[in-house]
Coordinates of C-alpha atoms in Angstrom, one line a residue:
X4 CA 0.0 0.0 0.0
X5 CA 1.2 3.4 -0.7
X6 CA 1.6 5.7 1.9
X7 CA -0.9 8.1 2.8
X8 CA -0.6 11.8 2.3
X9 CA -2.9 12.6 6.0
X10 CA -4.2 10.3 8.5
X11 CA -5.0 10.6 12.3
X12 CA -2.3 8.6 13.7
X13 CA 1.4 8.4 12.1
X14 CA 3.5 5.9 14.1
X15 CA 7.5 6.2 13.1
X16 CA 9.3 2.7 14.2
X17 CA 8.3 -0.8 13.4
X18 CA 9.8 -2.6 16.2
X19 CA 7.9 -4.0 18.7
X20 CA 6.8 -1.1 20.4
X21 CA 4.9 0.7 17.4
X22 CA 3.6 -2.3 16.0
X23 CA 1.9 -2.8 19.3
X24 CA 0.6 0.9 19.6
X25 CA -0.9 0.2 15.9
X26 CA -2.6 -2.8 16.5
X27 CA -4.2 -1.1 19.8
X28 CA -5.0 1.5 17.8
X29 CA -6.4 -0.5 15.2
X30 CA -8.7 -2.2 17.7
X31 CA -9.5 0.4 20.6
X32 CA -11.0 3.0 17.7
X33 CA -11.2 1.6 14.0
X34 CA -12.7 4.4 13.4
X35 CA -9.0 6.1 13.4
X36 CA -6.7 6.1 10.4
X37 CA -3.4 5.1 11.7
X38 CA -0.5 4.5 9.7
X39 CA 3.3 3.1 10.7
X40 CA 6.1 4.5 8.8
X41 CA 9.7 1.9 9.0
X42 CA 12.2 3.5 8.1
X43 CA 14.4 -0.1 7.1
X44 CA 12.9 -2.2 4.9
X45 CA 11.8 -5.0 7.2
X46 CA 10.2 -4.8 10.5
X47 CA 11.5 -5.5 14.3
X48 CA 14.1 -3.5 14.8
X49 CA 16.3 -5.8 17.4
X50 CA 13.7 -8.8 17.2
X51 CA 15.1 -11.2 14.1
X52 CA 15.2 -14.7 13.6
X53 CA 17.6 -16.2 11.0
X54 CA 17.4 -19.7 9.8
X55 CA 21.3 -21.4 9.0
X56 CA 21.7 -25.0 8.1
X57 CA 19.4 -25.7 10.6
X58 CA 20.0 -23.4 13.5
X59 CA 17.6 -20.7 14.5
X60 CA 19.2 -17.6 15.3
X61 CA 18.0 -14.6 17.4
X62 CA 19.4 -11.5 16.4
X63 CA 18.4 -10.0 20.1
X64 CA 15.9 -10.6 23.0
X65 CA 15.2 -14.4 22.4
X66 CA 11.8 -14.2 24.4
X67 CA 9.7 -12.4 27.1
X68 CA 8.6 -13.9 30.9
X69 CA 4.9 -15.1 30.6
X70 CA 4.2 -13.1 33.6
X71 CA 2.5 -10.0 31.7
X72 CA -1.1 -10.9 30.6
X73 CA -1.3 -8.3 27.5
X74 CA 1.6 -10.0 25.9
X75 CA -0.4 -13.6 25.9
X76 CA -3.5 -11.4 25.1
X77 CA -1.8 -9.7 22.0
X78 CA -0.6 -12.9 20.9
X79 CA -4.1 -14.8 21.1
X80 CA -5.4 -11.1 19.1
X81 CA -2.8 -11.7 16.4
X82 CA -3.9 -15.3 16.5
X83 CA -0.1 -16.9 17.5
X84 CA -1.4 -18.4 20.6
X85 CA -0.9 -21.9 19.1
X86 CA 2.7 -21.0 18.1
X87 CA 4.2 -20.3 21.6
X88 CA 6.8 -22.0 22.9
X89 CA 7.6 -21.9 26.4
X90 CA 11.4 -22.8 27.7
X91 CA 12.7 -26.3 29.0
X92 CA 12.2 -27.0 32.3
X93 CA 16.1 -26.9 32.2
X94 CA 15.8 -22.8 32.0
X95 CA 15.8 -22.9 35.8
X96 CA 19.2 -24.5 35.8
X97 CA 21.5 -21.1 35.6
X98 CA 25.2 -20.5 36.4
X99 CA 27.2 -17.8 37.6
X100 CA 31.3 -17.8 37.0
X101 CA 33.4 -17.4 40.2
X102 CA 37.2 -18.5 40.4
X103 CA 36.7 -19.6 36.7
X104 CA 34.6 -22.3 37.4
X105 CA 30.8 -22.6 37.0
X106 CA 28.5 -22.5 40.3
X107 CA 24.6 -23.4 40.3
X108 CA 22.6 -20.4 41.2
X109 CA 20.8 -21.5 44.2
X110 CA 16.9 -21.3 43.7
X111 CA 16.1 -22.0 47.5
X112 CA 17.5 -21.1 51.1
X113 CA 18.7 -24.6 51.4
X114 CA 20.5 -24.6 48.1
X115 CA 21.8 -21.6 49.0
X116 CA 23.6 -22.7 51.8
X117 CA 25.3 -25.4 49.5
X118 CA 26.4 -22.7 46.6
X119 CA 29.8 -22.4 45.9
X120 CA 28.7 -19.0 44.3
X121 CA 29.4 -16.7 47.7
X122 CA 32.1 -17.4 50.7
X123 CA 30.7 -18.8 54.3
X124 CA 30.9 -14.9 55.5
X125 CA 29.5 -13.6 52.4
X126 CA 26.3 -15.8 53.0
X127 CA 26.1 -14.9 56.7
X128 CA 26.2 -11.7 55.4
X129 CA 22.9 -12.1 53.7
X130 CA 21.2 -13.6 56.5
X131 CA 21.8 -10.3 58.5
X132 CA 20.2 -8.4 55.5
X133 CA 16.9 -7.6 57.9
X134 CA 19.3 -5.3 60.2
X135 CA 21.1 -3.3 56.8
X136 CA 21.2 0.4 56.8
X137 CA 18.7 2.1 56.0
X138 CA 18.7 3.9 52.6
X139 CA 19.6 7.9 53.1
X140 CA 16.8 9.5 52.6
X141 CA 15.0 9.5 48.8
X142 CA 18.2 9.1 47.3
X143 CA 17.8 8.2 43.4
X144 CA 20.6 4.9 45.2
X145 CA 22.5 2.6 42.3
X146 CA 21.1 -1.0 42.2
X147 CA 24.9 -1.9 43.4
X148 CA 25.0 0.8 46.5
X149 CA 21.6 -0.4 47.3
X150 CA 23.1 -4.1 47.4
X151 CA 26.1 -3.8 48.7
X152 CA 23.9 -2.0 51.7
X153 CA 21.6 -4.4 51.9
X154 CA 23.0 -7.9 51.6
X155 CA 27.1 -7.0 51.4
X156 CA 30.1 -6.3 48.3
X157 CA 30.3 -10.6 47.8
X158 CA 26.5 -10.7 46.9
X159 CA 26.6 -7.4 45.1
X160 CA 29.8 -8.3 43.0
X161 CA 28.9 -12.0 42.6
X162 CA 24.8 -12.0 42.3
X163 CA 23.5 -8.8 41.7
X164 CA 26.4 -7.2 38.9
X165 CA 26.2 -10.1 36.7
X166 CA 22.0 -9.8 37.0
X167 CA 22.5 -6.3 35.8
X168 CA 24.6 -6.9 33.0
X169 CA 23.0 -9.8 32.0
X170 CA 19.6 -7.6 31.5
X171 CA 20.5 -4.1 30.9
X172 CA 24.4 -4.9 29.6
X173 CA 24.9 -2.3 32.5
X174 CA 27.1 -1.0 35.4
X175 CA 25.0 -2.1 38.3
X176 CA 26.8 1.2 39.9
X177 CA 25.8 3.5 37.4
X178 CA 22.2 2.2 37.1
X179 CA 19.1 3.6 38.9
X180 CA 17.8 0.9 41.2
X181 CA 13.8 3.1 41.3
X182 CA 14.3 2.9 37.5
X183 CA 15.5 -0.7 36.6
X184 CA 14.1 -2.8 39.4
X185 CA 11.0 0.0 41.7
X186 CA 9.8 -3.4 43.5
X187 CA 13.2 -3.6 44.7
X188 CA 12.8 -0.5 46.5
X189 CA 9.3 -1.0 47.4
X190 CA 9.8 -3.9 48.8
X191 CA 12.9 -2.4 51.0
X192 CA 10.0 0.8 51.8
X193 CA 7.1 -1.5 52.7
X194 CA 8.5 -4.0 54.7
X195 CA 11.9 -2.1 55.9
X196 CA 13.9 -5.6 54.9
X197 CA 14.2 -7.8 51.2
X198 CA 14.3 -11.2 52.7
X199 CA 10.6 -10.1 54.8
X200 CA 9.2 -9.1 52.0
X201 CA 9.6 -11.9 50.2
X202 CA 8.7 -14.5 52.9
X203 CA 5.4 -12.3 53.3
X204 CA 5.1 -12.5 49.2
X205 CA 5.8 -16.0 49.2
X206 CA 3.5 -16.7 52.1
X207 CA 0.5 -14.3 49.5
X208 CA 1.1 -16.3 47.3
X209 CA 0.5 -19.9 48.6
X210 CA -2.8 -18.6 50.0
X211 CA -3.6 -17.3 46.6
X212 CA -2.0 -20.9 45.0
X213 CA 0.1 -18.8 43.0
X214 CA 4.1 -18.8 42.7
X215 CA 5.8 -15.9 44.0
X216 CA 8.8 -14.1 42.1
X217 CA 12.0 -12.7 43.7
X218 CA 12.9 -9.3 44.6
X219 CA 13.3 -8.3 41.2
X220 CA 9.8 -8.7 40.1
X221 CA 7.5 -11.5 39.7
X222 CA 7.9 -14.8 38.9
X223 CA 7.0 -15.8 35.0
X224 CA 8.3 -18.7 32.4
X225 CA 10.8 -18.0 29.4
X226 CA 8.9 -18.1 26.4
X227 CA 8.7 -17.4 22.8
X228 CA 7.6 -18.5 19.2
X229 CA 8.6 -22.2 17.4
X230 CA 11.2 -21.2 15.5
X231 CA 12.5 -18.0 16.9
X232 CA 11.2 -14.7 18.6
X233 CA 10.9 -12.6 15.0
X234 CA 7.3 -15.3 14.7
X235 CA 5.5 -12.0 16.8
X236 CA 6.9 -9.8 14.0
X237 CA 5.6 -11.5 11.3
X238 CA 2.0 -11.8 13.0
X239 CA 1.6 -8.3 12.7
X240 CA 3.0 -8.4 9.7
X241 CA 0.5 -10.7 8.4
X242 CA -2.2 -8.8 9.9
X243 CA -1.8 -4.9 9.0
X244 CA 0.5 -4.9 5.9
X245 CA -2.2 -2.2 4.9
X246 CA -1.2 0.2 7.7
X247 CA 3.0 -0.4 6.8
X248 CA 5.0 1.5 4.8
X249 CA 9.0 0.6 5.2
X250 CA 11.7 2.2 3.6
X251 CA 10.2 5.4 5.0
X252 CA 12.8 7.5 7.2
X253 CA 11.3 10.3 9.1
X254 CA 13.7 13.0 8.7
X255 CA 11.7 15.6 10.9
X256 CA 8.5 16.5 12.8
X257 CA 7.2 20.0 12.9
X258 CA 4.0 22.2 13.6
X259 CA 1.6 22.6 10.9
X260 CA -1.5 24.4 12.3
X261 CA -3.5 22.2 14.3
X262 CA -1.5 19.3 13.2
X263 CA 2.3 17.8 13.0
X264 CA 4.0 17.3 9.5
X265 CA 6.3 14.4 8.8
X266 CA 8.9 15.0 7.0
X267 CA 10.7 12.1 5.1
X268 CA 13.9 11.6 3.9
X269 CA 13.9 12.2 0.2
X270 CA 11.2 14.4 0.4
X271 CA 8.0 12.9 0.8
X272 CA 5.9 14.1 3.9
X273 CA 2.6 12.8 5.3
X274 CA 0.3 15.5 8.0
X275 CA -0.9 14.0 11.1
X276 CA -3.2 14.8 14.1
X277 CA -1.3 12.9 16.5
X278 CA 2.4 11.4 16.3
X279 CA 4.2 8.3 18.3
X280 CA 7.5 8.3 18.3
X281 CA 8.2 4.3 18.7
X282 CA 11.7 4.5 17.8
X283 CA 15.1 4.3 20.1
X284 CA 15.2 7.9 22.2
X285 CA 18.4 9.5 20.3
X286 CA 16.3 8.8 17.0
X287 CA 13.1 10.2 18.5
X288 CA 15.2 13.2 19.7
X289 CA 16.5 14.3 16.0
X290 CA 13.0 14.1 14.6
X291 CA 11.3 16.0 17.4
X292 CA 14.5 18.6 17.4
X293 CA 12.0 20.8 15.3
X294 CA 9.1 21.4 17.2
X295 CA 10.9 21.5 20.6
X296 CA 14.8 21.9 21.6
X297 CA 13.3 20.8 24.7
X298 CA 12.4 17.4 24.9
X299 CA 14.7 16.7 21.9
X300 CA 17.9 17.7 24.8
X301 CA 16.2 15.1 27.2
X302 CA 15.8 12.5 25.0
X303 CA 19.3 12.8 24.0
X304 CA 20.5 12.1 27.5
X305 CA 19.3 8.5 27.6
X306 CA 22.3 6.6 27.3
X307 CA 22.6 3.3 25.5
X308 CA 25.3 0.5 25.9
X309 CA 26.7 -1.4 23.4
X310 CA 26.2 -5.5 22.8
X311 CA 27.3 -7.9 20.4
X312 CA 25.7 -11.3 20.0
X313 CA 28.1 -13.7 19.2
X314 CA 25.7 -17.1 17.7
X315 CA 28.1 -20.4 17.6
X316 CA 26.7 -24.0 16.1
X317 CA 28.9 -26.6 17.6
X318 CA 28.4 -30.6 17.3
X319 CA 27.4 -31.9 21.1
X320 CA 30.5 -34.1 21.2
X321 CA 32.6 -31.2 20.7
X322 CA 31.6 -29.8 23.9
X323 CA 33.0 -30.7 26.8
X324 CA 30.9 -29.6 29.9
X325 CA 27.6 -30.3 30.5
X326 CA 25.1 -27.7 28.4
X327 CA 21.8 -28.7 30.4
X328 CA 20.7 -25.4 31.6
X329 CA 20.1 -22.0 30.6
X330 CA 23.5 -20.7 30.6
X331 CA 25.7 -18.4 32.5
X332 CA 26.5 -14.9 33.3
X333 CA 30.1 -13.3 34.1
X334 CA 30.8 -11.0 37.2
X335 CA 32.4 -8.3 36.0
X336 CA 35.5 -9.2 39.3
X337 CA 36.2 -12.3 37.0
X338 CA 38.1 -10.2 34.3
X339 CA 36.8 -11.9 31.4
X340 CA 35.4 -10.2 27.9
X341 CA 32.0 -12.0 27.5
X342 CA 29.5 -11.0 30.3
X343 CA 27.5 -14.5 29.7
X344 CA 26.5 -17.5 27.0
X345 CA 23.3 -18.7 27.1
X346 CA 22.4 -22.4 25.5
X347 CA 19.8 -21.8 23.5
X348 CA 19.5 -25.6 21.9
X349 CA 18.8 -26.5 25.8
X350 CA 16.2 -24.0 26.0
X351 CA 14.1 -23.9 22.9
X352 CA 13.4 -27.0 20.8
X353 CA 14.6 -26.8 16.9
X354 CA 17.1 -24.5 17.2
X355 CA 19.7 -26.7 16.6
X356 CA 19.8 -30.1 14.6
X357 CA 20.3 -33.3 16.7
X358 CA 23.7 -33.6 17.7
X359 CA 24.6 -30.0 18.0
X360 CA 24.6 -26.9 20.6
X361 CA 23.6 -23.3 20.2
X362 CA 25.7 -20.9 22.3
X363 CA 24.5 -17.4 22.3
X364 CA 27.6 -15.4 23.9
X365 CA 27.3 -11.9 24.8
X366 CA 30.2 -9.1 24.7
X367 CA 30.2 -5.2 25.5
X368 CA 27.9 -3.6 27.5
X369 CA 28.2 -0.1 29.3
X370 CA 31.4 -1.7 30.9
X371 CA 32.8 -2.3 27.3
X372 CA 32.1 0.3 25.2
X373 CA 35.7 -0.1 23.3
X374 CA 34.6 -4.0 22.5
X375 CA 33.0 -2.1 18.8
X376 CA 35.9 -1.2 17.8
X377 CA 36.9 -4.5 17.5
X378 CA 36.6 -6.5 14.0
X379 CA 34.4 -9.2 13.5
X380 CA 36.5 -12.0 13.4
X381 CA 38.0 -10.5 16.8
X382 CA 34.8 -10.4 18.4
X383 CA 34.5 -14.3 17.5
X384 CA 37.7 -15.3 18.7
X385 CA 37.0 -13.8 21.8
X386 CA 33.6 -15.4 22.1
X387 CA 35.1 -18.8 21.6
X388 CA 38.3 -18.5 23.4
X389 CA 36.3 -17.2 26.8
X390 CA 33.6 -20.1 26.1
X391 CA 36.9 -22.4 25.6
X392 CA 38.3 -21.7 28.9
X393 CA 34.9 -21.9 30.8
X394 CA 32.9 -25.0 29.0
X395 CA 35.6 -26.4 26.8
X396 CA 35.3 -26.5 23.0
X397 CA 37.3 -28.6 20.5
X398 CA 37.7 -27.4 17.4
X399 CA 35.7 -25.1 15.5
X400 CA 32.4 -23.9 15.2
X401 CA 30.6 -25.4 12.4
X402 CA 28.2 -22.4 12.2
X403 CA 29.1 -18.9 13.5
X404 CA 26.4 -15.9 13.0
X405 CA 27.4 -12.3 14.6
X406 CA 25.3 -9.7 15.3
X407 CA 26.4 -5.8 16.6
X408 CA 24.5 -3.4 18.3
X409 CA 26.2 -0.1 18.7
X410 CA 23.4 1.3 20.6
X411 CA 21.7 -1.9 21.9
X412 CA 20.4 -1.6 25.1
X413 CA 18.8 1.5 27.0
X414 CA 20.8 2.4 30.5
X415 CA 18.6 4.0 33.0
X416 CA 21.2 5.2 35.0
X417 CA 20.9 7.6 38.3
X418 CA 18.7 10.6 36.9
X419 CA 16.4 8.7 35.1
X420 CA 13.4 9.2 36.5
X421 CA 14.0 13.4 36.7
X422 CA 14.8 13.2 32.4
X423 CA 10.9 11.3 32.3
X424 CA 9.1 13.9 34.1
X425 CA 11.1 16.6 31.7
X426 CA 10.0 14.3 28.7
X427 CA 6.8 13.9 30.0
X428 CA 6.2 17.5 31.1
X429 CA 7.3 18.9 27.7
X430 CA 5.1 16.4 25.7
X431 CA 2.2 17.4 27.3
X432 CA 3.3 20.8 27.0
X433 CA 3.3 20.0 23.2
X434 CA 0.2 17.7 22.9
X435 CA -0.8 15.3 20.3
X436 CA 3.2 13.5 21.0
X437 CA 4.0 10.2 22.1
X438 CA 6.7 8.4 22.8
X439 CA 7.0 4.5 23.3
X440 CA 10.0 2.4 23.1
X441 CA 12.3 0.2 25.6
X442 CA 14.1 3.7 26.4
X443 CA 11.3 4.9 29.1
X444 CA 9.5 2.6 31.3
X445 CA 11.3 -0.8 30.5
X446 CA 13.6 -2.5 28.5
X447 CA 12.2 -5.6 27.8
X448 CA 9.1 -6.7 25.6
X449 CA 6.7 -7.1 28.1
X450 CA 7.5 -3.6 28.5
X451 CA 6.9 -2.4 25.7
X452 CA 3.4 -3.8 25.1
X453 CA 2.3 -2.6 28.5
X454 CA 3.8 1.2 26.9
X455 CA 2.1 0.6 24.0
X456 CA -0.9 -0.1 25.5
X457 CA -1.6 3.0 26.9
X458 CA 0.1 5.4 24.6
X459 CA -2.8 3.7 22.5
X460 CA -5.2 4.3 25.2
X461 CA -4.5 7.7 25.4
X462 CA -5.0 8.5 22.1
X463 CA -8.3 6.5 21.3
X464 CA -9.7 8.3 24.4
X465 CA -8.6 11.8 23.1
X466 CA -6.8 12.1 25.6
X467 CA -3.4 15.1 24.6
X468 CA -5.0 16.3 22.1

């Protein structure tokens, strides 16, 4: 379909997040024309699936957490519900490097006590957790001060960092701890200790016969799509091709009257009553430069961390260590390049032929920024020369696949929360603006449907207009 010359709703981006505010859109008010522009040529920005001699291979996020019930909803609307696949029960089998070995990450108090993860004094350490310091008034605290505080340096250096980086790609110091994990500090504000809170949560949720999650957040299953996360990005696809136009760059947004004019590269331009702006934040922030200096300067300031997905295809015999399990992550203290591997082939069925492993490895991060410089084949050798010394390999790979993200991952460091309200302040300020991507609210897909969602909302209700 060609695009449009006016319609009600322009969305820019066609990654998760603005295919989800069009098909809410589409079926909160019909009565709405609504249009995505992309500026690529395909759709899903970080969410890709390729196909290799019989490897599946995720070019980003390989799945969401089954907690959120709009993303099952949205998958039953776009009728995918029968091509979900949830994880292995080996998912819950996860690793954590320490003195160069792999160590179980204990999933219960009594398994705890057997980890080889944390010393005798750092785990005494956590059971005194209930008597920590309290935090210093409403500090905007780092997720590490906050655990180091709260359940001592071994814990934060050897559980908590890794978590970070194995989420965000981030410096747990740097990071915002009411920004990346708010039931974290909820849970410290409610119930003055971590380990109270979650026995009172846990205690909830027998009564309700429902499983509690950890400190973090709740508790929720790995899943995705048979054959590969991009299966969401073709449902959409599949379903509003009509309401698509890639290959369309917004170059610029400005006033016209009553409305907003999108401009395009190479000249083309399309007038809309309302604009989302469902693209990464420093994208958003060129675009909006026009109609407001503003909230284009605190867009800007949303720092992203680099990430490099390093895919390997090895045959099972090759592989020395066990591979039953989710994977492992890499405390920063360890001094090694990769921050984690995860095996997907243990996790996902068909995403490896019979025989053969998956290893997704992970490199950069907001610790590593120099890590793109690198070359390609540097980046590999790294990859398999850390995964080497940790799992033992023999030989070579007989698949490798490499993916680089300059500006992967979103970093809501300390500050976070005061750059929203200017966003959010200056948007309304503007009216008729939205923005909704993993830069804001959330990093991860779940996130981004729950954005979408009400940006959607918003609008159908006429609601900043």
């Amino acid at each position: 379909m060609s695009a449009p010359s006016a319609v009600d709703v322009a969305i820019i981006g066609g990654g998760i997040s603005g295919l989800s505010v069009l098909h809410y859109l589409r079926s909160l008010n019909p009565g709405l024309s609504v249009h995505l522009f992309e500026a690529d040529t395909r759709l899903g920005g970080t969410i890709g699936t390729d196909h290799v001699d019989g490897y599946s291979f995720d070019w980003g996020p390989n799945g969401f957490l089954d907690r959120e019930p709009k993303t099952l909803e949205l998958c039953r609307e776009l009728g995918l519900a029968d091509q979900l696949e949830r994880a292995n029960e080996s998912v819950s089998n996860r690793f954590i490097l320490r003195k160069g070995k792999l160590r179980p990450v204990p999933m219960s108090p009594p398994k705890f006590m057997m980890s080889g993860i944390l010393s005798p004094l750092g785990k005494l350490r956590i059971a005194f957790e209930p008597f920590a310091a309290e935090r210093n008034g409403d500090i905007d605290e780092s997720i590490y001060d906050f655990a180091r505080r709260r359940i001592g340096k071994q814990a934060a250096d050897y559980l908590v960092q890794p978590m970070v980086s194995g989420v965000y790609g981030g410096v747990a110091k740097k990071l915002s701890l009411k920004s990346c994990f708010p039931i974290m500090r909820e849970m410290e504000d409610e119930y003055g200790s971590l380990l109270k809170a979650m026995i009172a949560k846990a205690r909830k949720a027998r009564a309700e016969g429902k499983k509690s999650g950890g400190p973090a957040g709740p508790g929720g299953w790995l899943t995705s799509f048979y054959g590969g996360l991009y299966g969401i990005i073709k449902g959409f696809a599949g379903k509003y091709g009509e309401n698509i136009s890639t290959g369309k760059a917004a170059a610029s947004v400005k006033r016209a009257d009553d409305a907003y004019l999108i401009e395009f590269v190479g000249g083309s331009s399309v007038r809309a009553r309302q604009v989302v702006l469902a693209t990464p934040s420093y994208a958003a922030a060129q675009v909006l430069r026009s109609v407001s200096a503003e909230v284009a300067d605190a867009l800007a300031e949303i720092p992203y961390a680099p990430i490099a997905v390093v895919c390997f295809g090895f045959k099972a015999d090759k592989v020395k260590s066990s591979v039953d399990g989710f994977g492992f992550l890499v405390p920063s203290v360890e001094k090694k390049r990769i921050l984690g591997s995860i095996w997907t082939s243990s996790i996902f069925s068909n995403r490896a032929p019979t025989g053969t492993v998956q290893f997704r490895t992970m490199i950069g991060g907001d610790g590593d920024h120099e890590s793109m410089k690198l070359s390609d084949d540097e980046l590999i050798e790294i990859a398999r020369k850390d995964l080497d010394a940790i799992v033992g390999l023999e030989g070579k790979p007989e698949v490798v696949k490499l993916y680089r993200w300059e500006k992967g991952i979103p970093q809501f460091r300390i500050g976070h929360a005061e750059v929203m309200d200017r966003i959010e302040a200056e948007l309304k300020r503007l009216g008729g603006i939205y923005v909704a991507s993993n830069a804001y609210y959330g990093i991860g897909l779940n996130d981004c449907v729950k954005q979408a969602h009400k940006v959607a909302t918003a609008i159908a209700n006429g609601d900043g207009e």
